[in-house]
PDB file of N, CA and C in Angstrom:
ATOM      1  N   MET A   1       7.249 -13.736  12.785  1.00 67.00           N
ATOM      2  CA  MET A   1       8.228 -14.060  11.815  1.00 67.00           C
ATOM      3  C   MET A   1       9.789 -13.834  12.628  1.00 67.00           C
ATOM      4  N   GLU A   2      10.975 -15.298  11.956  1.00 83.00           N
ATOM      5  CA  GLU A   2      11.728 -15.399  11.671  1.00 83.00           C
ATOM      6  C   GLU A   2      12.196 -13.875  11.061  1.00 83.00           C
ATOM      7  N   LEU A   3      13.536 -13.434  11.475  1.00 84.00           N
ATOM      8  CA  LEU A   3      14.061 -12.575  10.719  1.00 84.00           C
ATOM      9  C   LEU A   3      14.709 -13.409   9.295  1.00 84.00           C
ATOM     10  N   GLU A   4      15.396 -14.452   9.484  1.00 87.00           N
ATOM     11  CA  GLU A   4      16.119 -14.581   8.564  1.00 87.00           C
ATOM     12  C   GLU A   4      15.439 -15.873   7.875  1.00 87.00           C
ATOM     13  N   LYS A   5      13.809 -15.927   7.863  1.00 90.00           N
ATOM     14  CA  LYS A   5      13.024 -16.549   7.134  1.00 90.00           C
ATOM     15  C   LYS A   5      12.657 -15.361   6.394  1.00 90.00           C
ATOM     16  N   ILE A   6      11.930 -14.646   6.663  1.00 88.00           N
ATOM     17  CA  ILE A   6      11.348 -13.466   5.694  1.00 88.00           C
ATOM     18  C   ILE A   6      13.147 -12.871   5.437  1.00 88.00           C
ATOM     19  N   ARG A   7      14.384 -13.012   5.503  1.00 89.00           N
ATOM     20  CA  ARG A   7      15.703 -11.908   4.367  1.00 89.00           C
ATOM     21  C   ARG A   7      15.467 -13.574   2.927  1.00 89.00           C
ATOM     22  N   ASN A   8      14.791 -14.687   3.433  1.00 90.00           N
ATOM     23  CA  ASN A   8      15.042 -15.617   1.356  1.00 90.00           C
ATOM     24  C   ASN A   8      13.745 -15.668   0.811  1.00 90.00           C
ATOM     25  N   PHE A   9      12.751 -14.473   1.201  1.00 90.00           N
ATOM     26  CA  PHE A   9      11.814 -13.878   0.536  1.00 90.00           C
ATOM     27  C   PHE A   9      12.226 -12.778  -0.839  1.00 90.00           C
ATOM     28  N   SER A  10      11.588 -13.744  -1.979  1.00 90.00           N
ATOM     29  CA  SER A  10      11.331 -12.692  -2.811  1.00 90.00           C
ATOM     30  C   SER A  10      10.738 -10.877  -3.209  1.00 90.00           C
ATOM     31  N   ASP A  11      11.401 -10.118  -3.884  1.00 90.00           N
ATOM     32  CA  ASP A  11      10.450  -8.988  -3.788  1.00 90.00           C
ATOM     33  C   ASP A  11       9.063  -9.196  -3.397  1.00 90.00           C
ATOM     34  N   ALA A  12       8.249 -10.272  -4.516  1.00 92.00           N
ATOM     35  CA  ALA A  12       6.753 -10.103  -4.899  1.00 92.00           C
ATOM     36  C   ALA A  12       6.226 -11.120  -3.204  1.00 92.00           C
ATOM     37  N   GLU A  13       7.301 -11.399  -3.162  1.00 92.00           N
ATOM     38  CA  GLU A  13       6.544 -12.456  -1.432  1.00 92.00           C
ATOM     39  C   GLU A  13       6.815 -10.918  -0.750  1.00 92.00           C
ATOM     40  N   LEU A  14       7.461 -10.677  -0.552  1.00 92.00           N
ATOM     41  CA  LEU A  14       8.261  -9.222   0.823  1.00 92.00           C
ATOM     42  C   LEU A  14       7.193  -8.263   0.114  1.00 92.00           C
ATOM     43  N   LYS A  15       6.823  -8.032  -1.096  1.00 93.00           N
ATOM     44  CA  LYS A  15       5.738  -7.042  -0.524  1.00 93.00           C
ATOM     45  C   LYS A  15       3.784  -7.487  -0.721  1.00 93.00           C
ATOM     46  N   GLN A  16       3.907  -8.925  -1.092  1.00 94.00           N
ATOM     47  CA  GLN A  16       2.426  -9.692  -0.540  1.00 94.00           C
ATOM     48  C   GLN A  16       2.692  -9.508   1.072  1.00 94.00           C
ATOM     49  N   HIS A  17       3.083  -9.914   1.577  1.00 93.00           N
ATOM     50  CA  HIS A  17       3.295 -10.511   2.937  1.00 93.00           C
ATOM     51  C   HIS A  17       3.341  -9.052   3.735  1.00 93.00           C
ATOM     52  N   GLU A  18       3.940  -7.961   3.285  1.00 93.00           N
ATOM     53  CA  GLU A  18       3.659  -6.870   4.242  1.00 93.00           C
ATOM     54  C   GLU A  18       2.333  -6.115   3.689  1.00 93.00           C
ATOM     55  N   GLY A  19       2.069  -6.105   2.974  1.00 94.00           N
ATOM     56  CA  GLY A  19       0.507  -5.824   2.331  1.00 94.00           C
ATOM     57  C   GLY A  19      -1.215  -7.398   2.776  1.00 94.00           C
ATOM     58  N   GLN A  20      -0.724  -8.582   3.482  1.00 94.00           N
ATOM     59  CA  GLN A  20      -1.670  -9.590   3.762  1.00 94.00           C
ATOM     60  C   GLN A  20      -1.345  -8.799   5.973  1.00 94.00           C
ATOM     61  N   ALA A  21      -0.282  -8.130   5.704  1.00 93.00           N
ATOM     62  CA  ALA A  21       0.167  -8.488   7.332  1.00 93.00           C
ATOM     63  C   ALA A  21      -0.478  -6.987   8.082  1.00 93.00           C
ATOM     64  N   ALA A  22      -1.043  -5.972   6.450  1.00 94.00           N
ATOM     65  CA  ALA A  22      -1.135  -4.038   6.516  1.00 94.00           C
ATOM     66  C   ALA A  22      -2.520  -4.684   7.308  1.00 94.00           C
ATOM     67  N   GLU A  23      -2.654  -5.658   6.234  1.00 95.00           N
ATOM     68  CA  GLU A  23      -4.518  -6.277   6.574  1.00 95.00           C
ATOM     69  C   GLU A  23      -5.177  -6.854   6.952  1.00 95.00           C
ATOM     70  N   GLN A  24      -4.395  -7.363   8.038  1.00 93.00           N
ATOM     71  CA  GLN A  24      -4.494  -7.865   8.649  1.00 93.00           C
ATOM     72  C   GLN A  24      -4.747  -6.780  10.594  1.00 93.00           C
ATOM     73  N   LEU A  25      -3.571  -5.894  10.582  1.00 92.00           N
ATOM     74  CA  LEU A  25      -3.635  -5.179  11.000  1.00 92.00           C
ATOM     75  C   LEU A  25      -5.178  -4.313  11.691  1.00 92.00           C
ATOM     76  N   PHE A  26      -5.226  -3.110   9.974  1.00 93.00           N
ATOM     77  CA  PHE A  26      -5.945  -2.996   9.954  1.00 93.00           C
ATOM     78  C   PHE A  26      -7.353  -3.425  10.250  1.00 93.00           C
ATOM     79  N   ARG A  27      -7.452  -4.360   9.921  1.00 91.00           N
ATOM     80  CA  ARG A  27      -8.861  -5.022  10.503  1.00 91.00           C
ATOM     81  C   ARG A  27      -9.015  -5.554  12.254  1.00 91.00           C
ATOM     82  N   LEU A  28      -7.510  -5.913  12.573  1.00 90.00           N
ATOM     83  CA  LEU A  28      -8.046  -5.619  14.124  1.00 90.00           C
ATOM     84  C   LEU A  28      -7.686  -4.306  14.295  1.00 90.00           C
ATOM     85  N   ARG A  29      -7.274  -2.957  14.068  1.00 89.00           N
ATOM     86  CA  ARG A  29      -7.315  -2.548  14.880  1.00 89.00           C
ATOM     87  C   ARG A  29      -9.277  -1.122  15.108  1.00 89.00           C
ATOM     88  N   PHE A  30      -9.648  -2.036  13.936  1.00 89.00           N
ATOM     89  CA  PHE A  30     -11.121  -2.287  13.654  1.00 89.00           C
ATOM     90  C   PHE A  30     -12.268  -2.109  14.378  1.00 89.00           C
ATOM     91  N   ASN A  31     -11.884  -3.495  14.764  1.00 87.00           N
ATOM     92  CA  ASN A  31     -12.896  -4.372  15.293  1.00 87.00           C
ATOM     93  C   ASN A  31     -12.526  -3.948  16.814  1.00 87.00           C
ATOM     94  N   ALA A  32     -10.477  -3.700  16.896  1.00 86.00           N
ATOM     95  CA  ALA A  32     -10.692  -2.972  18.199  1.00 86.00           C
ATOM     96  C   ALA A  32     -11.360  -1.764  18.895  1.00 86.00           C
ATOM     97  N   LYS A  33     -11.884  -0.928  18.186  1.00 87.00           N
ATOM     98  CA  LYS A  33     -12.611   0.148  18.028  1.00 87.00           C
ATOM     99  C   LYS A  33     -14.170   0.129  18.908  1.00 87.00           C
ATOM    100  N   LEU A  34     -13.806  -1.098  18.117  1.00 87.00           N
ATOM    101  CA  LEU A  34     -16.075  -1.642  18.399  1.00 87.00           C
ATOM    102  C   LEU A  34     -16.156  -2.228  19.419  1.00 87.00           C
ATOM    103  N   GLY A  35     -15.270  -2.526  19.954  1.00 84.00           N
ATOM    104  CA  GLY A  35     -15.136  -2.922  21.560  1.00 84.00           C
ATOM    105  C   GLY A  35     -14.557  -4.224  21.715  1.00 84.00           C
ATOM    106  N   GLN A  36     -13.805  -5.013  20.291  1.00 79.00           N
ATOM    107  CA  GLN A  36     -13.428  -6.512  20.366  1.00 79.00           C
ATOM    108  C   GLN A  36     -12.283  -5.706  20.908  1.00 79.00           C
ATOM    109  N   THR A  37     -11.919  -6.980  22.602  1.00 73.00           N
ATOM    110  CA  THR A  37     -10.454  -6.334  22.899  1.00 73.00           C
ATOM    111  C   THR A  37      -9.638  -7.814  22.541  1.00 73.00           C
ATOM    112  N   GLU A  38     -10.035  -8.942  21.295  1.00 74.00           N
ATOM    113  CA  GLU A  38      -9.657  -9.565  21.773  1.00 74.00           C
ATOM    114  C   GLU A  38      -7.628  -9.458  19.987  1.00 74.00           C
ATOM    115  N   GLY A  39      -7.045 -10.155  20.522  1.00 76.00           N
ATOM    116  CA  GLY A  39      -5.854 -10.075  19.843  1.00 76.00           C
ATOM    117  C   GLY A  39      -5.220  -8.635  19.818  1.00 76.00           C
ATOM    118  N   ILE A  40      -5.115  -8.602  21.538  1.00 81.00           N
ATOM    119  CA  ILE A  40      -4.547  -7.236  21.659  1.00 81.00           C
ATOM    120  C   ILE A  40      -2.901  -7.316  21.687  1.00 81.00           C
ATOM    121  N   LYS A  41      -2.791  -8.583  20.866  1.00 86.00           N
ATOM    122  CA  LYS A  41      -1.090  -8.965  20.903  1.00 86.00           C
ATOM    123  C   LYS A  41      -0.610  -9.394  19.693  1.00 86.00           C
ATOM    124  N   LYS A  42      -1.489 -10.047  19.409  1.00 88.00           N
ATOM    125  CA  LYS A  42      -1.149 -10.018  17.584  1.00 88.00           C
ATOM    126  C   LYS A  42      -1.352  -8.657  16.722  1.00 88.00           C
ATOM    127  N   VAL A  43      -1.451  -7.122  17.726  1.00 89.00           N
ATOM    128  CA  VAL A  43      -1.474  -6.350  16.948  1.00 89.00           C
ATOM    129  C   VAL A  43      -0.210  -5.730  17.085  1.00 89.00           C
ATOM    130  N   ARG A  44       0.664  -5.811  18.299  1.00 90.00           N
ATOM    131  CA  ARG A  44       1.936  -5.840  18.543  1.00 90.00           C
ATOM    132  C   ARG A  44       2.526  -5.957  16.853  1.00 90.00           C
ATOM    133  N   GLU A  45       2.178  -7.457  18.043  1.00 92.00           N
ATOM    134  CA  GLU A  45       3.433  -8.486  16.856  1.00 92.00           C
ATOM    135  C   GLU A  45       2.982  -8.200  15.370  1.00 92.00           C
ATOM    136  N   LEU A  46       2.317  -7.931  14.521  1.00 92.00           N
ATOM    137  CA  LEU A  46       1.625  -8.132  13.555  1.00 92.00           C
ATOM    138  C   LEU A  46       2.547  -6.275  13.043  1.00 92.00           C
ATOM    139  N   LYS A  47       2.411  -5.415  13.712  1.00 93.00           N
ATOM    140  CA  LYS A  47       3.096  -3.906  13.537  1.00 93.00           C
ATOM    141  C   LYS A  47       4.328  -3.556  13.443  1.00 93.00           C
ATOM    142  N   ARG A  48       5.459  -5.209  14.484  1.00 93.00           N
ATOM    143  CA  ARG A  48       6.835  -5.360  14.099  1.00 93.00           C
ATOM    144  C   ARG A  48       6.895  -5.973  12.684  1.00 93.00           C
ATOM    145  N   ASP A  49       6.112  -7.279  12.429  1.00 93.00           N
ATOM    146  CA  ASP A  49       6.203  -7.208  11.659  1.00 93.00           C
ATOM    147  C   ASP A  49       6.290  -6.797   9.822  1.00 93.00           C
ATOM    148  N   VAL A  50       5.479  -5.453   9.996  1.00 94.00           N
ATOM    149  CA  VAL A  50       5.009  -4.825   8.943  1.00 94.00           C
ATOM    150  C   VAL A  50       6.637  -4.050   8.285  1.00 94.00           C
ATOM    151  N   ALA A  51       6.566  -3.417  10.679  1.00 94.00           N
ATOM    152  CA  ALA A  51       7.854  -3.047  10.019  1.00 94.00           C
ATOM    153  C   ALA A  51       9.557  -3.624   9.692  1.00 94.00           C
ATOM    154  N   ARG A  52       9.430  -4.713  10.095  1.00 93.00           N
ATOM    155  CA  ARG A  52      10.366  -5.428   9.093  1.00 93.00           C
ATOM    156  C   ARG A  52      10.699  -6.034   8.003  1.00 93.00           C
ATOM    157  N   TYR A  53       8.615  -5.874   7.600  1.00 94.00           N
ATOM    158  CA  TYR A  53       8.817  -5.917   6.145  1.00 94.00           C
ATOM    159  C   TYR A  53      10.013  -5.362   5.240  1.00 94.00           C
ATOM    160  N   LYS A  54       8.895  -3.396   5.831  1.00 93.00           N
ATOM    161  CA  LYS A  54       9.849  -2.157   5.697  1.00 93.00           C
ATOM    162  C   LYS A  54      11.160  -2.596   5.999  1.00 93.00           C
ATOM    163  N   THR A  55      11.028  -2.886   6.980  1.00 93.00           N
ATOM    164  CA  THR A  55      13.038  -2.830   7.413  1.00 93.00           C
ATOM    165  C   THR A  55      14.002  -3.636   6.140  1.00 93.00           C
ATOM    166  N   ILE A  56      13.189  -4.809   5.732  1.00 93.00           N
ATOM    167  CA  ILE A  56      14.756  -5.507   4.969  1.00 93.00           C
ATOM    168  C   ILE A  56      14.424  -5.064   3.486  1.00 93.00           C
ATOM    169  N   ALA A  57      12.691  -4.757   2.759  1.00 92.00           N
ATOM    170  CA  ALA A  57      13.184  -4.301   1.651  1.00 92.00           C
ATOM    171  C   ALA A  57      13.827  -3.030   0.884  1.00 92.00           C
ATOM    172  N   ARG A  58      13.608  -1.761   2.372  1.00 93.00           N
ATOM    173  CA  ARG A  58      15.206  -0.382   2.175  1.00 93.00           C
ATOM    174  C   ARG A  58      15.998  -1.035   2.311  1.00 93.00           C
ATOM    175  N   GLN A  59      16.162  -2.176   3.331  1.00 92.00           N
ATOM    176  CA  GLN A  59      17.916  -2.885   2.578  1.00 92.00           C
ATOM    177  C   GLN A  59      17.951  -2.984   1.536  1.00 92.00           C
ATOM    178  N   ARG A  60      17.091  -3.945   0.767  1.00 91.00           N
ATOM    179  CA  ARG A  60      18.070  -4.295  -0.901  1.00 91.00           C
ATOM    180  C   ARG A  60      17.873  -3.117  -1.593  1.00 91.00           C
ATOM    181  N   GLU A  61      16.978  -2.446  -1.095  1.00 90.00           N
ATOM    182  CA  GLU A  61      17.053  -0.836  -2.242  1.00 90.00           C
ATOM    183  C   GLU A  61      17.669   0.135  -2.516  1.00 90.00           C
ATOM    184  N   LEU A  62      18.734   0.130  -0.831  1.00 91.00           N
ATOM    185  CA  LEU A  62      19.650   0.547  -0.557  1.00 91.00           C
ATOM    186  C   LEU A  62      21.300  -0.292  -1.043  1.00 91.00           C
ATOM    187  N   GLY A  63      20.779  -1.307  -1.100  1.00 90.00           N
ATOM    188  CA  GLY A  63      21.913  -2.240  -1.557  1.00 90.00           C
ATOM    189  C   GLY A  63      23.253  -2.669   0.319  1.00 90.00           C
ATOM    190  N   ILE A  64      22.264  -2.330   1.294  1.00 87.00           N
ATOM    191  CA  ILE A  64      22.714  -2.708   2.343  1.00 87.00           C
ATOM    192  C   ILE A  64      22.668  -4.216   2.373  1.00 87.00           C
ATOM    193  N   ALA A  65      24.148  -5.024   2.675  1.00 65.00           N
ATOM    194  CA  ALA A  65      24.074  -6.246   2.995  1.00 65.00           C
ATOM    195  C   ALA A  65      24.506  -6.782   4.363  1.00 65.00           C
ATOM    196  N   GLU A  66      23.853  -7.222   4.940  1.00 60.00           N
ATOM    197  CA  GLU A  66      24.064  -7.394   6.662  1.00 60.00           C
ATOM    198  C   GLU A  66      24.051  -8.174   6.738  1.00 60.00           C
ATOM    199  N   THR A  67      26.044  -8.671   7.218  1.00 44.00           N
ATOM    200  CA  THR A  67      26.716  -9.700   7.481  1.00 44.00           C
ATOM    201  C   THR A  67      26.326 -10.206   9.674  1.00 44.00           C
ATOM    202  N   SER A  68      26.568 -11.262   9.561  1.00 41.00           N
ATOM    203  CA  SER A  68      26.546 -12.177  11.365  1.00 41.00           C
ATOM    204  C   SER A  68      27.332 -11.530  12.104  1.00 41.00           C
ATOM    205  N   VAL A  69      26.649 -11.499  13.166  1.00 38.00           N
ATOM    206  CA  VAL A  69      27.661 -12.094  13.999  1.00 38.00           C
ATOM    207  C   VAL A  69      28.557 -12.891  14.190  1.00 38.00           C
ATOM    208  N   ALA A  70      28.151 -14.020  14.052  1.00 38.00           N
ATOM    209  CA  ALA A  70      28.955 -15.413  13.575  1.00 38.00           C
ATOM    210  C   ALA A  70      30.769 -14.882  12.935  1.00 38.00           C
ATOM    211  N   THR A  71      30.008 -14.399  11.435  1.00 39.00           N
ATOM    212  CA  THR A  71      31.043 -14.220  11.022  1.00 39.00           C
ATOM    213  C   THR A  71      32.053 -12.869  10.172  1.00 39.00           C
ATOM    214  N   ALA A  72      31.829 -12.114  11.233  1.00 46.00           N
ATOM    215  CA  ALA A  72      32.073 -10.595  11.358  1.00 46.00           C
ATOM    216  C   ALA A  72      33.737 -10.629  12.029  1.00 46.00           C
ATOM    217  N   PRO A  73      34.656 -10.073  11.633  1.00 50.00           N
ATOM    218  CA  PRO A  73      35.581  -9.670  12.187  1.00 50.00           C
ATOM    219  C   PRO A  73      35.939  -9.511  13.175  1.00 50.00           C
ATOM    220  N   LYS A  74      36.330 -10.038  14.701  1.00 52.00           N
ATOM    221  CA  LYS A  74      36.574  -9.247  15.632  1.00 52.00           C
ATOM    222  C   LYS A  74      37.622  -7.924  15.771  1.00 52.00           C
ATOM    223  N   PRO A  75      37.190  -6.966  15.836  1.00 56.00           N
ATOM    224  CA  PRO A  75      38.302  -5.824  16.905  1.00 56.00           C
ATOM    225  C   PRO A  75      40.034  -6.113  17.628  1.00 56.00           C
ATOM    226  N   ALA A  76      41.119  -6.312  16.658  1.00 58.00           N
ATOM    227  CA  ALA A  76      42.200  -6.112  17.498  1.00 58.00           C
ATOM    228  C   ALA A  76      42.247  -5.230  18.577  1.00 58.00           C
ATOM    229  N   ALA A  77      42.542  -5.926  19.760  1.00 57.00           N
ATOM    230  CA  ALA A  77      42.138  -5.298  21.149  1.00 57.00           C
ATOM    231  C   ALA A  77      43.799  -4.323  21.202  1.00 57.00           C
ATOM    232  N   LYS A  78      43.762  -3.524  21.048  1.00 60.00           N
ATOM    233  CA  LYS A  78      45.219  -3.045  20.839  1.00 60.00           C
ATOM    234  C   LYS A  78      45.374  -2.374  22.410  1.00 60.00           C
ATOM    235  N   LYS A  79      46.597  -2.672  22.794  1.00 60.00           N
ATOM    236  CA  LYS A  79      47.462  -3.007  23.514  1.00 60.00           C
ATOM    237  C   LYS A  79      47.886  -1.120  23.915  1.00 60.00           C
ATOM    238  N   SER A  80      48.136  -0.488  24.149  1.00 58.00           N
ATOM    239  CA  SER A  80      49.139   0.758  25.004  1.00 58.00           C
ATOM    240  C   SER A  80      50.254   0.185  26.447  1.00 58.00           C
ATOM    241  N   ALA A  81      50.992   1.606  25.095  1.00 59.00           N
ATOM    242  CA  ALA A  81      52.087   1.753  26.840  1.00 59.00           C
ATOM    243  C   ALA A  81      52.124   2.913  27.568  1.00 59.00           C
ATOM    244  N   LYS A  82      51.491   2.781  27.894  1.00 63.00           N
ATOM    245  CA  LYS A  82      51.127   4.011  29.207  1.00 63.00           C
ATOM    246  C   LYS A  82      52.218   4.265  29.788  1.00 63.00           C
ATOM    247  N   LYS A  83      53.044   5.239  30.516  1.00 63.00           N
ATOM    248  CA  LYS A  83      53.645   5.074  30.879  1.00 63.00           C
ATOM    249  C   LYS A  83      53.589   6.154  32.438  1.00 63.00           C
ATOM    250  N   THR A  84      53.813   5.960  33.241  1.00 63.00           N
ATOM    251  CA  THR A  84      53.370   7.000  34.315  1.00 63.00           C
ATOM    252  C   THR A  84      54.471   8.272  34.431  1.00 63.00           C
ATOM    253  N   LYS A  85      54.158   8.675  35.888  1.00 63.00           N
ATOM    254  CA  LYS A  85      55.402   9.777  35.940  1.00 63.00           C
ATOM    255  C   LYS A  85      56.328   9.729  36.108  1.00 63.00           C
ATOM    256  N   LYS A  86      56.511   8.994  36.757  1.00 65.00           N
ATOM    257  CA  LYS A  86      57.853   8.026  37.305  1.00 65.00           C
ATOM    258  C   LYS A  86      58.877   7.561  35.881  1.00 65.00           C
ATOM    259  N   GLU A  87      58.067   6.936  34.460  1.00 60.00           N
ATOM    260  CA  GLU A  87      59.001   6.528  33.926  1.00 60.00           C
ATOM    261  C   GLU A  87      59.254   6.990  32.860  1.00 60.00           C
ATOM    262  N   SER A  88      58.614   8.390  32.765  1.00 59.00           N
ATOM    263  CA  SER A  88      58.886   9.193  31.614  1.00 59.00           C
ATOM    264  C   SER A  88      59.973  10.127  32.636  1.00 59.00           C
ATOM    265  N   ARG A  89      60.298  10.726  33.520  1.00 59.00           N
ATOM    266  CA  ARG A  89      61.188  11.228  34.354  1.00 59.00           C
ATOM    267  C   ARG A  89      62.980  10.681  34.253  1.00 59.00           C
TER     268      ARG A  89
END
């Protein structure tokens, strides 16, 4: 799921989606142990989704607001005037 879409979820929606993804992940892992190999790619995707949900929830808890790369100010380029050995004599 896209990160911006997840960020727009309310806290309750975020918790609900996290629970659903964890439930699906459990079921897929259980089926894999039973010998059904379908959904291996889905397991990886669900693990990442659960991690995204938890990360965003933790960021909200700590009050961390992530700024987008496009709006972040660029650091000013420093020009240093290095003198060579001949200039310093």
